[in-house]
PDB file of C-alpha atoms in Angstrom:
ATOM      1  CA  UNK T 227      -9.584   7.155 -24.528  1.00  0.00           C
ATOM      2  CA  UNK T 228      -8.337   4.477 -22.104  1.00  0.00           C
ATOM      3  CA  UNK T 229      -9.595   4.195 -18.521  1.00  0.00           C
ATOM      4  CA  UNK T 230      -6.207   5.482 -17.307  1.00  0.00           C
ATOM      5  CA  UNK T 231      -6.352   8.486 -19.646  1.00  0.00           C
ATOM      6  CA  UNK T 232      -9.906   9.223 -18.540  1.00  0.00           C
ATOM      7  CA  UNK T 233      -8.895   9.217 -14.863  1.00  0.00           C
ATOM      8  CA  UNK T 234      -5.841  11.350 -15.610  1.00  0.00           C
ATOM      9  CA  UNK T 235      -7.987  13.900 -17.422  1.00  0.00           C
ATOM     10  CA  UNK T 236     -10.387  13.904 -14.487  1.00  0.00           C
ATOM     11  CA  UNK T 237      -7.588  14.759 -12.065  1.00  0.00           C
ATOM     12  CA  UNK T 238      -6.165  17.497 -14.331  1.00  0.00           C
ATOM     13  CA  UNK T 239      -9.474  19.172 -15.170  1.00  0.00           C
ATOM     14  CA  UNK T 240     -10.413  22.325 -13.250  1.00  0.00           C
ATOM     15  CA  UNK T 241     -12.187  21.537  -9.976  1.00  0.00           C
ATOM     16  CA  UNK T 242     -15.835  22.660 -10.180  1.00  0.00           C
ATOM     17  CA  UNK T 243     -16.788  24.863  -7.218  1.00  0.00           C
ATOM     18  CA  UNK T 244     -19.462  23.780  -4.768  1.00  0.00           C
ATOM     19  CA  UNK T 245     -22.784  25.547  -5.227  1.00  0.00           C
ATOM     20  CA  UNK T 246     -23.295  28.295  -2.637  1.00  0.00           C
ATOM     21  CA  UNK T 247     -26.794  27.162  -1.627  1.00  0.00           C
ATOM     22  CA  UNK T 248     -25.722  23.534  -1.308  1.00  0.00           C
ATOM     23  CA  UNK T 249     -22.677  24.490   0.777  1.00  0.00           C
ATOM     24  CA  UNK T 250     -24.717  26.695   3.108  1.00  0.00           C
ATOM     25  CA  UNK T 251     -27.260  23.922   3.598  1.00  0.00           C
ATOM     26  CA  UNK T 252     -24.543  21.326   4.241  1.00  0.00           C
ATOM     27  CA  UNK T 253     -22.911  23.517   6.880  1.00  0.00           C
ATOM     28  CA  UNK T 254     -26.157  23.535   8.842  1.00  0.00           C
ATOM     29  CA  UNK T 255     -26.258  19.717   8.719  1.00  0.00           C
ATOM     30  CA  UNK T 256     -22.573  18.859   9.332  1.00  0.00           C
ATOM     31  CA  UNK T 257     -21.708  20.246  12.793  1.00  0.00           C
ATOM     32  CA  UNK T 258     -18.012  19.284  12.654  1.00  0.00           C
ATOM     33  CA  UNK T 259     -17.603  21.545   9.629  1.00  0.00           C
ATOM     34  CA  UNK T 260     -19.864  24.306  10.933  1.00  0.00           C
ATOM     35  CA  UNK T 261     -17.709  24.587  14.081  1.00  0.00           C
ATOM     36  CA  UNK T 262     -14.571  25.559  12.128  1.00  0.00           C
ATOM     37  CA  UNK T 263     -13.257  29.109  12.092  1.00  0.00           C
ATOM     38  CA  UNK T 264     -13.739  31.051   8.847  1.00  0.00           C
ATOM     39  CA  UNK T 265     -10.273  30.416   7.268  1.00  0.00           C
ATOM     40  CA  UNK T 266     -10.437  26.668   7.868  1.00  0.00           C
ATOM     41  CA  UNK T 267     -14.056  26.486   6.705  1.00  0.00           C
ATOM     42  CA  UNK T 268     -13.040  28.243   3.494  1.00  0.00           C
ATOM     43  CA  UNK T 269     -10.211  25.769   2.916  1.00  0.00           C
ATOM     44  CA  UNK T 270     -12.476  22.845   3.798  1.00  0.00           C
ATOM     45  CA  UNK T 271     -14.780  23.944   0.989  1.00  0.00           C
ATOM     46  CA  UNK T 272     -11.874  23.816  -1.459  1.00  0.00           C
ATOM     47  CA  UNK T 273     -10.769  20.408  -0.215  1.00  0.00           C
ATOM     48  CA  UNK T 274     -14.305  19.016  -0.374  1.00  0.00           C
ATOM     49  CA  UNK T 275     -14.612  20.248  -3.968  1.00  0.00           C
ATOM     50  CA  UNK T 276     -11.357  18.481  -4.822  1.00  0.00           C
ATOM     51  CA  UNK T 277     -12.565  15.323  -3.080  1.00  0.00           C
ATOM     52  CA  UNK T 278     -15.830  15.320  -5.023  1.00  0.00           C
ATOM     53  CA  UNK T 279     -13.950  15.937  -8.266  1.00  0.00           C
ATOM     54  CA  UNK T 280     -11.533  13.043  -7.847  1.00  0.00           C
ATOM     55  CA  UNK T 281     -13.798  10.428  -6.241  1.00  0.00           C
ATOM     56  CA  UNK T 282     -16.618   8.396  -7.689  1.00  0.00           C
ATOM     57  CA  UNK T 283     -19.594   7.519  -5.492  1.00  0.00           C
ATOM     58  CA  UNK T 284     -21.500   4.272  -5.976  1.00  0.00           C
ATOM     59  CA  UNK T 285     -24.842   3.695  -4.230  1.00  0.00           C
ATOM     60  CA  UNK T 286     -25.336  -0.007  -3.470  1.00  0.00           C
ATOM     61  CA  UNK T 287     -28.541  -1.785  -2.557  1.00  0.00           C
ATOM     62  CA  UNK T 288     -31.256   0.775  -2.000  1.00  0.00           C
ATOM     63  CA  UNK T 289     -28.927   3.506  -0.715  1.00  0.00           C
ATOM     64  CA  UNK T 290     -30.094   6.905  -1.904  1.00  0.00           C
ATOM     65  CA  UNK T 291     -27.218   9.294  -2.610  1.00  0.00           C
ATOM     66  CA  UNK T 292     -27.977  12.872  -3.581  1.00  0.00           C
ATOM     67  CA  UNK T 293     -25.749  15.951  -3.812  1.00  0.00           C
ATOM     68  CA  UNK T 294     -26.119  16.650  -0.098  1.00  0.00           C
ATOM     69  CA  UNK T 295     -25.000  13.203   1.046  1.00  0.00           C
ATOM     70  CA  UNK T 296     -22.052  13.163  -1.330  1.00  0.00           C
ATOM     71  CA  UNK T 297     -21.018  16.566  -0.025  1.00  0.00           C
ATOM     72  CA  UNK T 298     -21.554  15.574   3.627  1.00  0.00           C
ATOM     73  CA  UNK T 299     -19.225  12.608   3.141  1.00  0.00           C
ATOM     74  CA  UNK T 300     -16.683  14.756   1.272  1.00  0.00           C
ATOM     75  CA  UNK T 301     -16.701  17.418   4.017  1.00  0.00           C
ATOM     76  CA  UNK T 302     -16.042  14.905   6.785  1.00  0.00           C
ATOM     77  CA  UNK T 303     -13.396  13.076   4.762  1.00  0.00           C
ATOM     78  CA  UNK T 304     -11.688  16.422   4.135  1.00  0.00           C
ATOM     79  CA  UNK T 305     -11.482  17.422   7.805  1.00  0.00           C
ATOM     80  CA  UNK T 306      -8.434  15.192   8.475  1.00  0.00           C
ATOM     81  CA  UNK T 307      -6.817  16.623   5.327  1.00  0.00           C
ATOM     82  CA  UNK T 308      -6.957  20.266   6.465  1.00  0.00           C
ATOM     83  CA  UNK T 309      -3.265  20.483   7.509  1.00  0.00           C
ATOM     84  CA  UNK T 310      -2.059  18.249   4.672  1.00  0.00           C
ATOM     85  CA  UNK T 311      -3.865  19.345   1.511  1.00  0.00           C
ATOM     86  CA  UNK T 312      -5.450  17.411  -1.376  1.00  0.00           C
ATOM     87  CA  UNK T 313      -2.328  15.287  -1.931  1.00  0.00           C
ATOM     88  CA  UNK T 314      -3.611  12.908   0.754  1.00  0.00           C
ATOM     89  CA  UNK T 315      -6.583  12.002  -1.466  1.00  0.00           C
ATOM     90  CA  UNK T 316      -4.308  10.228  -3.951  1.00  0.00           C
ATOM     91  CA  UNK T 317      -4.094   6.516  -4.657  1.00  0.00           C
ATOM     92  CA  UNK T 318      -7.789   5.573  -4.743  1.00  0.00           C
ATOM     93  CA  UNK T 319     -10.999   6.625  -6.457  1.00  0.00           C
ATOM     94  CA  UNK T 320     -14.191   4.838  -5.431  1.00  0.00           C
ATOM     95  CA  UNK T 321     -16.579   5.251  -2.497  1.00  0.00           C
ATOM     96  CA  UNK T 322     -19.117   2.466  -2.071  1.00  0.00           C
ATOM     97  CA  UNK T 323     -22.154   3.394   0.002  1.00  0.00           C
ATOM     98  CA  UNK T 324     -24.516   0.800   1.448  1.00  0.00           C
ATOM     99  CA  UNK T 325     -27.835   1.802   3.024  1.00  0.00           C
ATOM    100  CA  UNK T 326     -26.737   0.320   6.366  1.00  0.00           C
ATOM    101  CA  UNK T 327     -24.446  -2.346   7.795  1.00  0.00           C
ATOM    102  CA  UNK T 328     -22.864  -4.697   5.278  1.00  0.00           C
ATOM    103  CA  UNK T 329     -21.209  -8.118   5.414  1.00  0.00           C
ATOM    104  CA  UNK T 330     -17.658  -8.886   4.309  1.00  0.00           C
ATOM    105  CA  UNK T 331     -16.436 -12.452   3.808  1.00  0.00           C
ATOM    106  CA  UNK T 332     -13.032 -13.119   5.404  1.00  0.00           C
ATOM    107  CA  UNK T 333     -10.697 -16.040   4.760  1.00  0.00           C
ATOM    108  CA  UNK T 334      -8.214 -17.118   7.420  1.00  0.00           C
ATOM    109  CA  UNK T 335      -5.321 -19.436   6.641  1.00  0.00           C
ATOM    110  CA  UNK T 336      -3.943 -21.342   9.621  1.00  0.00           C
ATOM    111  CA  UNK T 337      -0.296 -21.861   8.661  1.00  0.00           C
ATOM    112  CA  UNK T 338       0.487 -24.819  10.988  1.00  0.00           C
ATOM    113  CA  UNK T 339      -2.489 -26.888   9.831  1.00  0.00           C
ATOM    114  CA  UNK T 340      -3.041 -25.476   6.354  1.00  0.00           C
ATOM    115  CA  UNK T 341      -6.758 -25.143   7.108  1.00  0.00           C
ATOM    116  CA  UNK T 342      -8.632 -22.235   5.539  1.00  0.00           C
ATOM    117  CA  UNK T 343     -11.738 -21.018   7.340  1.00  0.00           C
ATOM    118  CA  UNK T 344     -14.212 -18.390   6.188  1.00  0.00           C
ATOM    119  CA  UNK T 345     -16.437 -16.072   8.193  1.00  0.00           C
ATOM    120  CA  UNK T 346     -18.633 -13.025   7.657  1.00  0.00           C
ATOM    121  CA  UNK T 347     -17.943  -9.727   9.417  1.00  0.00           C
ATOM    122  CA  UNK T 348     -20.718  -7.158   9.797  1.00  0.00           C
ATOM    123  CA  UNK T 349     -19.290  -3.662   9.300  1.00  0.00           C
ATOM    124  CA  UNK T 350     -20.329  -0.017   9.082  1.00  0.00           C
ATOM    125  CA  UNK T 351     -17.177   1.068   7.245  1.00  0.00           C
ATOM    126  CA  UNK T 352     -14.013  -0.244   5.658  1.00  0.00           C
ATOM    127  CA  UNK T 353     -11.043   1.109   3.723  1.00  0.00           C
ATOM    128  CA  UNK T 354      -8.853  -0.882   1.353  1.00  0.00           C
ATOM    129  CA  UNK T 355      -5.273  -0.011   0.488  1.00  0.00           C
ATOM    130  CA  UNK T 356      -5.408   1.618  -2.969  1.00  0.00           C
ATOM    131  CA  UNK T 357      -9.021   0.439  -3.111  1.00  0.00           C
ATOM    132  CA  UNK T 358     -12.418   1.851  -2.184  1.00  0.00           C
ATOM    133  CA  UNK T 359     -13.747   3.423   0.968  1.00  0.00           C
ATOM    134  CA  UNK T 360     -16.944   1.625   1.991  1.00  0.00           C
ATOM    135  CA  UNK T 361     -19.559   3.280   4.195  1.00  0.00           C
ATOM    136  CA  UNK T 362     -22.934   2.662   5.791  1.00  0.00           C
ATOM    137  CA  UNK T 363     -25.146   5.627   4.934  1.00  0.00           C
ATOM    138  CA  UNK T 364     -27.277   5.018   8.025  1.00  0.00           C
ATOM    139  CA  UNK T 365     -24.207   5.442  10.218  1.00  0.00           C
ATOM    140  CA  UNK T 366     -23.079   8.554   8.351  1.00  0.00           C
ATOM    141  CA  UNK T 367     -26.517   9.984   9.154  1.00  0.00           C
ATOM    142  CA  UNK T 368     -26.215   8.980  12.823  1.00  0.00           C
ATOM    143  CA  UNK T 369     -22.895  10.811  13.070  1.00  0.00           C
ATOM    144  CA  UNK T 370     -24.543  14.018  11.861  1.00  0.00           C
ATOM    145  CA  UNK T 371     -27.239  13.651  14.522  1.00  0.00           C
ATOM    146  CA  UNK T 372     -24.731  12.965  17.339  1.00  0.00           C
ATOM    147  CA  UNK T 373     -21.563  14.769  16.239  1.00  0.00           C
ATOM    148  CA  UNK T 374     -19.818  15.026  19.626  1.00  0.00           C
ATOM    149  CA  UNK T 375     -20.055  11.451  20.911  1.00  0.00           C
ATOM    150  CA  UNK T 376     -16.567  10.380  19.830  1.00  0.00           C
ATOM    151  CA  UNK T 377     -17.746   8.320  16.855  1.00  0.00           C
ATOM    152  CA  UNK T 378     -17.504   9.195  13.159  1.00  0.00           C
ATOM    153  CA  UNK T 379     -17.325   6.483  10.519  1.00  0.00           C
ATOM    154  CA  UNK T 380     -16.091   8.742   7.690  1.00  0.00           C
ATOM    155  CA  UNK T 381     -13.210  10.119   9.776  1.00  0.00           C
ATOM    156  CA  UNK T 382     -12.369   6.592  10.956  1.00  0.00           C
ATOM    157  CA  UNK T 383     -12.038   5.311   7.399  1.00  0.00           C
ATOM    158  CA  UNK T 384     -10.228   8.463   6.244  1.00  0.00           C
ATOM    159  CA  UNK T 385      -7.690   7.925   9.035  1.00  0.00           C
ATOM    160  CA  UNK T 386      -7.059   4.471   7.577  1.00  0.00           C
ATOM    161  CA  UNK T 387      -6.583   6.056   4.146  1.00  0.00           C
ATOM    162  CA  UNK T 388      -4.013   8.486   5.569  1.00  0.00           C
ATOM    163  CA  UNK T 389      -2.305   5.567   7.319  1.00  0.00           C
ATOM    164  CA  UNK T 390      -2.186   3.629   4.029  1.00  0.00           C
ATOM    165  CA  UNK T 391      -0.332   6.413   2.225  1.00  0.00           C
ATOM    166  CA  UNK T 392       2.819   4.779   3.628  1.00  0.00           C
ATOM    167  CA  UNK T 393       1.792   1.209   2.748  1.00  0.00           C
ATOM    168  CA  UNK T 394      -0.324  -1.289   4.700  1.00  0.00           C
ATOM    169  CA  UNK T 395      -2.023   0.333   7.686  1.00  0.00           C
ATOM    170  CA  UNK T 396      -0.011   0.145  10.915  1.00  0.00           C
ATOM    171  CA  UNK T 397      -1.020   3.264  12.830  1.00  0.00           C
ATOM    172  CA  UNK T 398       1.888   5.356  11.551  1.00  0.00           C
ATOM    173  CA  UNK T 399       0.844   7.634   8.657  1.00  0.00           C
ATOM    174  CA  UNK T 400       3.402   9.793   6.840  1.00  0.00           C
ATOM    175  CA  UNK T 401       4.211  12.445   9.424  1.00  0.00           C
ATOM    176  CA  UNK T 402       4.894  16.152   8.856  1.00  0.00           C
ATOM    177  CA  UNK T 403       8.296  17.509   9.780  1.00  0.00           C
ATOM    178  CA  UNK T 404       7.145  18.896  13.113  1.00  0.00           C
ATOM    179  CA  UNK T 405       6.267  15.462  14.526  1.00  0.00           C
ATOM    180  CA  UNK T 406       9.024  13.127  15.691  1.00  0.00           C
ATOM    181  CA  UNK T 407       8.409   9.648  14.254  1.00  0.00           C
ATOM    182  CA  UNK T 408       9.993   7.854  17.222  1.00  0.00           C
ATOM    183  CA  UNK T 409       7.851   9.821  19.660  1.00  0.00           C
ATOM    184  CA  UNK T 410       4.721   9.045  17.621  1.00  0.00           C
ATOM    185  CA  UNK T 411       5.429   5.316  17.541  1.00  0.00           C
ATOM    186  CA  UNK T 412       6.313   5.188  21.244  1.00  0.00           C
ATOM    187  CA  UNK T 413       3.310   7.158  22.494  1.00  0.00           C
ATOM    188  CA  UNK T 414       0.811   5.405  20.233  1.00  0.00           C
ATOM    189  CA  UNK T 415       2.183   1.975  21.118  1.00  0.00           C
ATOM    190  CA  UNK T 416       2.052   2.704  24.847  1.00  0.00           C
ATOM    191  CA  UNK T 417      -1.517   3.962  24.567  1.00  0.00           C
ATOM    192  CA  UNK T 418      -2.487   0.909  22.545  1.00  0.00           C
ATOM    193  CA  UNK T 419      -0.910  -1.452  25.066  1.00  0.00           C
ATOM    194  CA  UNK T 420      -2.617   0.257  28.023  1.00  0.00           C
ATOM    195  CA  UNK T 421      -5.971  -0.038  26.301  1.00  0.00           C
ATOM    196  CA  UNK T 422      -5.351  -3.675  25.320  1.00  0.00           C
ATOM    197  CA  UNK T 423      -4.539  -4.595  28.923  1.00  0.00           C
ATOM    198  CA  UNK T 424      -7.633  -2.805  30.235  1.00  0.00           C
ATOM    199  CA  UNK T 425      -9.861  -4.490  27.649  1.00  0.00           C
ATOM    200  CA  UNK T 426      -8.260  -7.853  28.437  1.00  0.00           C
ATOM    201  CA  UNK T 427      -9.148  -7.332  32.105  1.00  0.00           C
ATOM    202  CA  UNK T 428     -12.689  -6.338  31.104  1.00  0.00           C
ATOM    203  CA  UNK T 429     -12.356  -2.854  32.526  1.00  0.00           C
ATOM    204  CA  UNK T 430     -14.500   0.023  31.323  1.00  0.00           C
ATOM    205  CA  UNK T 431     -12.433   2.284  29.050  1.00  0.00           C
ATOM    206  CA  UNK T 432     -12.823   5.862  27.824  1.00  0.00           C
ATOM    207  CA  UNK T 433     -11.576   4.766  24.398  1.00  0.00           C
ATOM    208  CA  UNK T 434     -13.762   2.339  22.429  1.00  0.00           C
ATOM    209  CA  UNK T 435     -12.478  -1.214  23.048  1.00  0.00           C
ATOM    210  CA  UNK T 436     -12.449  -1.783  19.284  1.00  0.00           C
ATOM    211  CA  UNK T 437      -9.268   0.322  19.228  1.00  0.00           C
ATOM    212  CA  UNK T 438      -7.503  -2.570  20.981  1.00  0.00           C
ATOM    213  CA  UNK T 439      -7.952  -4.763  17.888  1.00  0.00           C
ATOM    214  CA  UNK T 440      -4.729  -3.492  16.256  1.00  0.00           C
ATOM    215  CA  UNK T 441      -2.466  -0.393  16.235  1.00  0.00           C
ATOM    216  CA  UNK T 442      -4.100   0.862  13.036  1.00  0.00           C
ATOM    217  CA  UNK T 443      -7.530   0.667  14.680  1.00  0.00           C
ATOM    218  CA  UNK T 444      -6.176   2.519  17.706  1.00  0.00           C
ATOM    219  CA  UNK T 445      -5.058   5.358  15.411  1.00  0.00           C
ATOM    220  CA  UNK T 446      -8.408   5.451  13.589  1.00  0.00           C
ATOM    221  CA  UNK T 447     -10.539   5.353  16.760  1.00  0.00           C
ATOM    222  CA  UNK T 448      -8.500   8.039  18.539  1.00  0.00           C
ATOM    223  CA  UNK T 449      -8.730  10.121  15.344  1.00  0.00           C
ATOM    224  CA  UNK T 450     -12.525   9.970  15.653  1.00  0.00           C
ATOM    225  CA  UNK T 451     -12.210  11.146  19.246  1.00  0.00           C
ATOM    226  CA  UNK T 452      -9.875  13.984  18.281  1.00  0.00           C
ATOM    227  CA  UNK T 453     -12.546  15.459  16.035  1.00  0.00           C
ATOM    228  CA  UNK T 454     -15.658  14.667  18.035  1.00  0.00           C
ATOM    229  CA  UNK T 455     -14.700  14.187  21.704  1.00  0.00           C
ATOM    230  CA  UNK T 456     -11.202  15.558  22.297  1.00  0.00           C
ATOM    231  CA  UNK T 457     -11.658  16.380  25.990  1.00  0.00           C
ATOM    232  CA  UNK T 458     -12.230  12.719  26.812  1.00  0.00           C
ATOM    233  CA  UNK T 459      -9.201  11.702  24.736  1.00  0.00           C
ATOM    234  CA  UNK T 460      -7.014  14.269  26.524  1.00  0.00           C
ATOM    235  CA  UNK T 461      -8.164  12.919  29.873  1.00  0.00           C
ATOM    236  CA  UNK T 462      -7.546   9.286  28.878  1.00  0.00           C
ATOM    237  CA  UNK T 463      -4.326   9.640  26.852  1.00  0.00           C
ATOM    238  CA  UNK T 464      -2.837  13.163  26.976  1.00  0.00           C
ATOM    239  CA  UNK T 465       0.278  12.266  24.945  1.00  0.00           C
ATOM    240  CA  UNK T 466      -1.798  10.690  22.164  1.00  0.00           C
ATOM    241  CA  UNK T 467      -4.166  13.684  22.178  1.00  0.00           C
ATOM    242  CA  UNK T 468      -1.207  16.074  21.869  1.00  0.00           C
ATOM    243  CA  UNK T 469       0.216  14.187  18.889  1.00  0.00           C
ATOM    244  CA  UNK T 470      -3.145  14.144  17.120  1.00  0.00           C
ATOM    245  CA  UNK T 471      -3.479  17.894  17.733  1.00  0.00           C
ATOM    246  CA  UNK T 472      -0.121  18.330  16.008  1.00  0.00           C
ATOM    247  CA  UNK T 473      -1.105  16.008  13.151  1.00  0.00           C
ATOM    248  CA  UNK T 474      -4.680  17.178  12.468  1.00  0.00           C
ATOM    249  CA  UNK T 475      -4.688  20.685  13.901  1.00  0.00           C
ATOM    250  CA  UNK T 476      -7.188  21.964  16.490  1.00  0.00           C
ATOM    251  CA  UNK T 477     -10.349  19.930  16.944  1.00  0.00           C
ATOM    252  CA  UNK T 478     -13.644  21.488  15.799  1.00  0.00           C
ATOM    253  CA  UNK T 479     -14.998  20.505  19.211  1.00  0.00           C
ATOM    254  CA  UNK T 480     -12.595  22.957  20.866  1.00  0.00           C
TER     255      UNK T 480
END
């Protein structure tokens, strides 16, 4: 059987259910999931089972991945998929998990001079278009300990994956029929520009300054806030908060 046939069979095979004891334990450890109402928690369990069935986890370095940690990652990655269903998991397979921060080598080509420079970025998460999701297990653990601080690395990278369903990330994922694309682009761009100006003037901002790096980072960072600190997002950018409510559904924090 070819690699393609093996993957195809994996996607078509029945999805194994999540063990009751494991699910109950995970709910006590993943506050964002435990805060859901009963119907959404039930659907989250189905989505997490589908996620586990279609993704392959790879522990790198001395990262220790057991059934709980795989499920905790799957649960948080499935939260943004609640209104959209398992179709948003398509297009990629692998999850690489480092024990902590990891370095990525970047190459930059300066077109006018032709000079190529290389540098290392230290990251806690990354998502590649049609490639893996990469996570720091230490930061996944921190997010479980402080679930309502506006930061969640799994949701951040899952937001990038949703964004990439339409091609290279640009902050505009495929939108459901109830959301006007022009309104989304306008409101997100205005919020991004306001944040960029504030960061440029070295002002303190409610939204993490990292969101000013690019429109796709603005979408991912505000997605984290939607799930884990929505009141602050509503205060800072009410139009952006309203659009994310429409896109993701009600926040567990509400």
